[in-house]
């Protein structure tokens, strides 16, 4: 799982290697949460080594943004896919991963134009 996720991340980076600015949705943060959710949370496995390996082989983004919404909001949008308790787990995992990986958390519950403006400001202010 670690190598397949890292391969997907690097594929996106490689395909956009000539771009001045490369925006990737579902990047390292999502892969990290997926790894923790499926293996540590759901199966109770110790994935300390796998998480270290994943972080070591993945590219580090210049800027990472997490659009955060309440578990109830996600549940209302995707009730056919997950239970509310799953969305609560995801919220906790994403918040922890964002903190560990240095992602900026943006409140996605606000009007789209407000969220878009904040994301743009965060990204442009942190690019090298």
mmCIF file of N, CA, C and O in Angstrom, residues 53-97:
data_model
loop_
_atom_site.group_PDB
_atom_site.id
_atom_site.type_symbol
_atom_site.label_atom_id
_atom_site.label_comp_id
_atom_site.label_asym_id
_atom_site.label_seq_id
_atom_site.Cartn_x
_atom_site.Cartn_y
_atom_site.Cartn_z
ATOM 1 N N UNK A 53 8.172 5.340 6.165
ATOM 2 C CA UNK A 53 8.593 5.051 4.796
ATOM 3 C C UNK A 53 7.816 5.910 3.804
ATOM 4 O O UNK A 53 8.403 6.526 2.909
ATOM 5 N N UNK A 54 6.506 5.972 3.968
ATOM 6 C CA UNK A 54 5.664 6.766 3.069
ATOM 7 C C UNK A 54 6.094 8.229 3.065
ATOM 8 O O UNK A 54 6.273 8.836 2.013
ATOM 9 N N UNK A 55 6.297 8.784 4.242
ATOM 10 C CA UNK A 55 6.704 10.191 4.335
ATOM 11 C C UNK A 55 8.088 10.417 3.745
ATOM 12 O O UNK A 55 8.373 11.467 3.183
ATOM 13 N N UNK A 56 8.946 9.424 3.880
ATOM 14 C CA UNK A 56 10.317 9.558 3.366
ATOM 15 C C UNK A 56 10.371 9.528 1.840
ATOM 16 O O UNK A 56 11.198 10.210 1.237
ATOM 17 N N UNK A 57 9.488 8.765 1.209
ATOM 18 C CA UNK A 57 9.575 8.624 -0.249
ATOM 19 C C UNK A 57 8.622 9.526 -1.014
ATOM 20 O O UNK A 57 8.718 9.624 -2.228
ATOM 21 N N UNK A 58 7.726 10.198 -0.321
ATOM 22 C CA UNK A 58 6.803 11.111 -1.002
ATOM 23 C C UNK A 58 7.414 12.506 -1.117
ATOM 24 O O UNK A 58 8.146 12.942 -0.234
ATOM 25 N N UNK A 59 7.075 13.203 -2.186
ATOM 26 C CA UNK A 59 7.551 14.586 -2.298
ATOM 27 C C UNK A 59 6.872 15.455 -1.236
ATOM 28 O O UNK A 59 5.723 15.213 -0.871
ATOM 29 N N UNK A 60 7.592 16.432 -0.761
ATOM 30 C CA UNK A 60 7.019 17.342 0.221
ATOM 31 C C UNK A 60 6.430 18.544 -0.516
ATOM 32 O O UNK A 60 7.143 19.231 -1.251
ATOM 33 N N UNK A 61 5.151 18.803 -0.323
ATOM 34 C CA UNK A 61 4.546 19.943 -1.027
ATOM 35 C C UNK A 61 5.029 21.264 -0.440
ATOM 36 O O UNK A 61 5.372 21.352 0.739
ATOM 37 N N UNK A 62 5.054 22.284 -1.285
ATOM 38 C CA UNK A 62 5.368 23.626 -0.794
ATOM 39 C C UNK A 62 4.235 24.143 0.080
ATOM 40 O O UNK A 62 4.462 24.838 1.059
ATOM 41 N N UNK A 63 3.010 23.795 -0.310
ATOM 42 C CA UNK A 63 1.820 24.221 0.425
ATOM 43 C C UNK A 63 0.814 23.081 0.400
ATOM 44 O O UNK A 63 0.582 22.477 -0.650
ATOM 45 N N UNK A 64 0.226 22.794 1.541
ATOM 46 C CA UNK A 64 -0.854 21.807 1.617
ATOM 47 C C UNK A 64 -2.029 22.464 2.326
ATOM 48 O O UNK A 64 -1.849 23.150 3.333
ATOM 49 N N UNK A 65 -3.213 22.263 1.776
ATOM 50 C CA UNK A 65 -4.428 22.850 2.338
ATOM 51 C C UNK A 65 -5.438 21.739 2.574
ATOM 52 O O UNK A 65 -5.659 20.899 1.704
ATOM 53 N N UNK A 66 -6.035 21.743 3.743
ATOM 54 C CA UNK A 66 -7.116 20.816 4.063
ATOM 55 C C UNK A 66 -8.400 21.619 4.170
ATOM 56 O O UNK A 66 -8.494 22.534 4.987
ATOM 57 N N UNK A 67 -9.367 21.292 3.324
ATOM 58 C CA UNK A 67 -10.685 21.904 3.441
ATOM 59 C C UNK A 67 -11.472 21.063 4.430
ATOM 60 O O UNK A 67 -11.821 19.917 4.144
ATOM 61 N N UNK A 68 -11.735 21.617 5.590
ATOM 62 C CA UNK A 68 -12.374 20.872 6.664
ATOM 63 C C UNK A 68 -13.853 21.234 6.773
ATOM 64 O O UNK A 68 -14.217 22.408 6.750
ATOM 65 N N UNK A 69 -14.667 20.201 6.865
ATOM 66 C CA UNK A 69 -16.095 20.378 7.115
ATOM 67 C C UNK A 69 -16.493 19.447 8.251
ATOM 68 O O UNK A 69 -15.793 18.481 8.554
ATOM 69 N N UNK A 70 -17.612 19.727 8.847
ATOM 70 C CA UNK A 70 -18.102 18.906 9.949
ATOM 71 C C UNK A 70 -18.441 17.502 9.441
ATOM 72 O O UNK A 70 -18.853 17.337 8.289
ATOM 73 N N UNK A 71 -18.262 16.505 10.281
ATOM 74 C CA UNK A 71 -18.630 15.144 9.887
ATOM 75 C C UNK A 71 -20.080 15.050 9.408
ATOM 76 O O UNK A 71 -20.391 14.308 8.473
ATOM 77 N N UNK A 72 -20.952 15.838 10.007
ATOM 78 C CA UNK A 72 -22.366 15.829 9.614
ATOM 79 C C UNK A 72 -22.551 16.354 8.190
ATOM 80 O O UNK A 72 -23.414 15.879 7.448
ATOM 81 N N UNK A 73 -21.745 17.326 7.803
ATOM 82 C CA UNK A 73 -21.798 17.852 6.437
ATOM 83 C C UNK A 73 -21.374 16.783 5.450
ATOM 84 O O UNK A 73 -22.029 16.567 4.424
ATOM 85 N N UNK A 74 -20.265 16.108 5.750
ATOM 86 C CA UNK A 74 -19.822 15.023 4.881
ATOM 87 C C UNK A 74 -20.852 13.914 4.812
ATOM 88 O O UNK A 74 -21.102 13.353 3.747
ATOM 89 N N UNK A 75 -21.435 13.591 5.929
ATOM 90 C CA UNK A 75 -22.434 12.526 5.969
ATOM 91 C C UNK A 75 -23.648 12.875 5.111
ATOM 92 O O UNK A 75 -24.176 12.024 4.390
ATOM 93 N N UNK A 76 -24.073 14.127 5.166
ATOM 94 C CA UNK A 76 -25.212 14.551 4.357
ATOM 95 C C UNK A 76 -24.908 14.460 2.863
ATOM 96 O O UNK A 76 -25.783 14.154 2.054
ATOM 97 N N UNK A 77 -23.658 14.702 2.494
ATOM 98 C CA UNK A 77 -23.248 14.656 1.089
ATOM 99 C C UNK A 77 -23.000 13.240 0.596
ATOM 100 O O UNK A 77 -23.158 12.944 -0.585
ATOM 101 N N UNK A 78 -22.542 12.366 1.488
ATOM 102 C CA UNK A 78 -22.079 11.041 1.047
ATOM 103 C C UNK A 78 -22.597 9.918 1.948
ATOM 104 O O UNK A 78 -21.888 8.971 2.244
ATOM 105 N N UNK A 79 -23.846 10.027 2.368
ATOM 106 C CA UNK A 79 -24.428 9.041 3.291
ATOM 107 C C UNK A 79 -24.459 7.635 2.698
ATOM 108 O O UNK A 79 -24.470 6.648 3.429
ATOM 109 N N UNK A 80 -24.457 7.548 1.383
ATOM 110 C CA UNK A 80 -24.495 6.232 0.742
ATOM 111 C C UNK A 80 -23.140 5.523 0.778
ATOM 112 O O UNK A 80 -23.055 4.327 0.518
ATOM 113 N N UNK A 81 -22.077 6.255 1.130
ATOM 114 C CA UNK A 81 -20.731 5.679 1.124
ATOM 115 C C UNK A 81 -20.209 5.318 2.507
ATOM 116 O O UNK A 81 -19.491 4.330 2.643
ATOM 117 N N UNK A 82 -20.509 6.147 3.513
ATOM 118 C CA UNK A 82 -19.936 5.980 4.841
ATOM 119 C C UNK A 82 -20.975 6.294 5.903
ATOM 120 O O UNK A 82 -21.938 7.009 5.659
ATOM 121 N N UNK A 83 -20.719 5.815 7.104
ATOM 122 C CA UNK A 83 -21.556 6.119 8.265
ATOM 123 C C UNK A 83 -21.027 7.390 8.932
ATOM 124 O O UNK A 83 -19.858 7.749 8.756
ATOM 125 N N UNK A 84 -21.858 8.031 9.745
ATOM 126 C CA UNK A 84 -21.443 9.251 10.439
ATOM 127 C C UNK A 84 -20.206 8.998 11.304
ATOM 128 O O UNK A 84 -19.289 9.831 11.344
ATOM 129 N N UNK A 85 -20.133 7.861 11.977
ATOM 130 C CA UNK A 85 -18.960 7.593 12.821
ATOM 131 C C UNK A 85 -17.682 7.513 11.979
ATOM 132 O O UNK A 85 -16.601 7.874 12.452
ATOM 133 N N UNK A 86 -17.794 7.048 10.725
ATOM 134 C CA UNK A 86 -16.626 7.040 9.844
ATOM 135 C C UNK A 86 -16.163 8.463 9.553
ATOM 136 O O UNK A 86 -14.960 8.749 9.574
ATOM 137 N N UNK A 87 -17.115 9.350 9.278
ATOM 138 C CA UNK A 87 -16.760 10.739 9.012
ATOM 139 C C UNK A 87 -16.154 11.404 10.244
ATOM 140 O O UNK A 87 -15.288 12.265 10.116
ATOM 141 N N UNK A 88 -16.578 11.008 11.416
ATOM 142 C CA UNK A 88 -15.954 11.530 12.641
ATOM 143 C C UNK A 88 -14.509 11.040 12.747
ATOM 144 O O UNK A 88 -13.615 11.796 13.121
ATOM 145 N N UNK A 89 -14.300 9.762 12.412
ATOM 146 C CA UNK A 89 -12.932 9.234 12.388
ATOM 147 C C UNK A 89 -12.090 9.979 11.359
ATOM 148 O O UNK A 89 -10.947 10.353 11.639
ATOM 149 N N UNK A 90 -12.643 10.179 10.165
ATOM 150 C CA UNK A 90 -11.903 10.889 9.118
ATOM 151 C C UNK A 90 -11.535 12.292 9.566
ATOM 152 O O UNK A 90 -10.408 12.742 9.349
ATOM 153 N N UNK A 91 -12.442 12.995 10.195
ATOM 154 C CA UNK A 91 -12.177 14.362 10.656
ATOM 155 C C UNK A 91 -10.997 14.365 11.627
ATOM 156 O O UNK A 91 -10.080 15.170 11.530
ATOM 157 N N UNK A 92 -11.021 13.440 12.572
ATOM 158 C CA UNK A 92 -9.942 13.338 13.553
ATOM 159 C C UNK A 92 -8.621 12.991 12.870
ATOM 160 O O UNK A 92 -7.586 13.605 13.151
ATOM 161 N N UNK A 93 -8.644 12.038 11.942
ATOM 162 C CA UNK A 93 -7.417 11.633 11.243
ATOM 163 C C UNK A 93 -6.866 12.748 10.361
ATOM 164 O O UNK A 93 -5.653 12.979 10.322
ATOM 165 N N UNK A 94 -7.750 13.426 9.638
ATOM 166 C CA UNK A 94 -7.301 14.529 8.779
ATOM 167 C C UNK A 94 -6.733 15.681 9.606
ATOM 168 O O UNK A 94 -5.723 16.273 9.236
ATOM 169 N N UNK A 95 -7.367 15.998 10.716
ATOM 170 C CA UNK A 95 -6.873 17.078 11.567
ATOM 171 C C UNK A 95 -5.488 16.742 12.106
ATOM 172 O O UNK A 95 -4.579 17.585 12.091
ATOM 173 N N UNK A 96 -5.298 15.509 12.561
ATOM 174 C CA UNK A 96 -3.992 15.087 13.077
ATOM 175 C C UNK A 96 -2.943 15.090 11.963
ATOM 176 O O UNK A 96 -1.822 15.578 12.164
ATOM 177 N N UNK A 97 -3.297 14.568 10.796
ATOM 178 C CA UNK A 97 -2.350 14.524 9.677
ATOM 179 C C UNK A 97 -1.994 15.931 9.213
ATOM 180 O O UNK A 97 -0.831 16.216 8.907
#
